[in-house]
């Protein structure tokens, strides 16, 4: 049975023990629209910071500790969810802002096929974020 979406976007959860740095990256540097902070609805310790990225809800879940961290090196580091993509109209500005803020640019801006360019950066926890620009 296929999924019958009731909203045309996804919610993405990012779990971290590094709340201030991650909020600084997603909310302050990238400018995601901050919606609210709330206690974890599961009853587990932690705070969920909700931010909008277009129609998608980004849930930054700050917990006191985690049993394991994701392995480094993005796409080639392990299997599973390794990066996510934002389609943008100001790719060069984003890369420049990230570089100026000391964010690691793992793939500099480059054209991957005619009219399509990408860049990838690493958030404070080592998760990769891809920015895609379509001319």
Coordinates of C-alpha atoms in Angstrom, one line a residue, residues 22-131:
X22 CA 23.9 23.2 16.3
X23 CA 21.3 26.0 16.9
X24 CA 24.0 28.4 16.0
X25 CA 24.5 26.6 12.7
X26 CA 20.9 25.8 11.7
X27 CA 19.0 28.8 13.2
X28 CA 21.6 31.6 13.2
X29 CA 23.9 30.8 10.3
X30 CA 21.6 29.1 7.8
X31 CA 18.6 31.2 9.0
X32 CA 16.0 28.4 9.5
X33 CA 12.9 29.9 10.9
X34 CA 12.8 29.1 14.6
X35 CA 9.3 28.0 15.8
X36 CA 9.6 26.8 19.4
X37 CA 11.4 24.8 22.0
X38 CA 9.5 22.1 23.8
X39 CA 10.3 19.2 26.2
X40 CA 10.7 15.9 24.4
X41 CA 7.2 14.5 23.9
X42 CA 8.4 10.9 24.5
X43 CA 9.1 11.7 28.2
X44 CA 12.8 11.2 27.6
X45 CA 15.1 13.9 28.9
X46 CA 15.8 16.6 26.3
X47 CA 14.5 19.5 24.4
X48 CA 13.1 19.6 20.9
X49 CA 13.9 22.8 19.0
X50 CA 11.5 23.1 16.0
X51 CA 12.6 25.1 12.9
X52 CA 11.1 25.4 9.5
X53 CA 13.0 24.9 6.2
X54 CA 10.5 25.8 3.6
X55 CA 7.6 23.4 4.3
X56 CA 9.8 20.9 6.1
X57 CA 10.0 20.9 9.9
X58 CA 13.5 20.3 11.3
X59 CA 13.4 19.0 14.8
X60 CA 16.7 19.5 16.6
X61 CA 16.6 17.2 19.6
X62 CA 19.1 18.1 22.3
X63 CA 19.7 15.3 24.8
X64 CA 22.1 15.1 27.7
X65 CA 23.9 12.0 26.2
X66 CA 23.6 9.4 23.5
X67 CA 24.9 5.8 23.5
X68 CA 26.7 6.3 20.1
X69 CA 27.6 9.0 17.6
X70 CA 27.4 8.7 13.8
X71 CA 30.7 7.8 12.2
X72 CA 32.4 10.7 10.4
X73 CA 33.1 11.2 6.7
X74 CA 29.5 11.8 5.4
X75 CA 28.5 9.8 2.4
X76 CA 31.4 7.4 2.4
X77 CA 31.6 7.0 6.2
X78 CA 28.8 4.5 6.7
X79 CA 25.4 3.4 5.4
X80 CA 22.1 4.9 6.5
X81 CA 21.0 8.5 6.5
X82 CA 24.2 10.5 5.8
X83 CA 23.1 13.8 4.4
X84 CA 20.1 16.0 3.5
X85 CA 19.6 18.5 0.7
X86 CA 18.2 22.0 0.5
X87 CA 17.5 23.5 -2.9
X88 CA 18.6 27.1 -2.8
X89 CA 18.9 30.2 -5.1
X90 CA 22.0 31.7 -3.4
X91 CA 24.5 28.9 -3.3
X92 CA 27.6 31.1 -3.6
X93 CA 26.4 33.3 -0.7
X94 CA 25.7 30.3 1.5
X95 CA 29.1 28.7 0.9
X96 CA 30.9 32.1 1.5
X97 CA 28.9 32.6 4.8
X98 CA 29.8 29.1 5.9
X99 CA 33.4 29.5 5.1
X100 CA 33.5 32.9 7.0
X101 CA 31.9 31.2 10.0
X102 CA 34.6 28.5 10.0
X103 CA 32.2 25.7 8.9
X104 CA 33.9 22.8 7.1
X105 CA 33.0 22.8 3.4
X106 CA 33.4 19.2 2.4
X107 CA 32.5 19.7 -1.3
X108 CA 33.1 23.2 -2.6
X109 CA 30.6 24.7 -5.0
X110 CA 30.7 22.8 -8.3
X111 CA 28.5 22.1 -11.3
X112 CA 27.5 18.4 -11.4
X113 CA 25.6 18.6 -14.7
X114 CA 24.6 21.5 -16.9
X115 CA 22.6 24.0 -14.9
X116 CA 22.9 22.1 -11.6
X117 CA 25.4 23.0 -8.9
X118 CA 26.0 21.7 -5.4
X119 CA 28.1 22.3 -2.3
X120 CA 28.2 20.3 0.9
X121 CA 29.1 21.5 4.4
X122 CA 29.5 19.8 7.7
X123 CA 27.4 20.9 10.7
X124 CA 29.0 21.1 14.2
X125 CA 28.2 17.4 14.8
X126 CA 29.7 16.2 11.5
X127 CA 26.4 15.7 9.7
X128 CA 26.6 16.7 6.0
X129 CA 24.2 19.2 4.5
X130 CA 24.0 19.6 0.7
X131 CA 22.9 22.8 -1.0

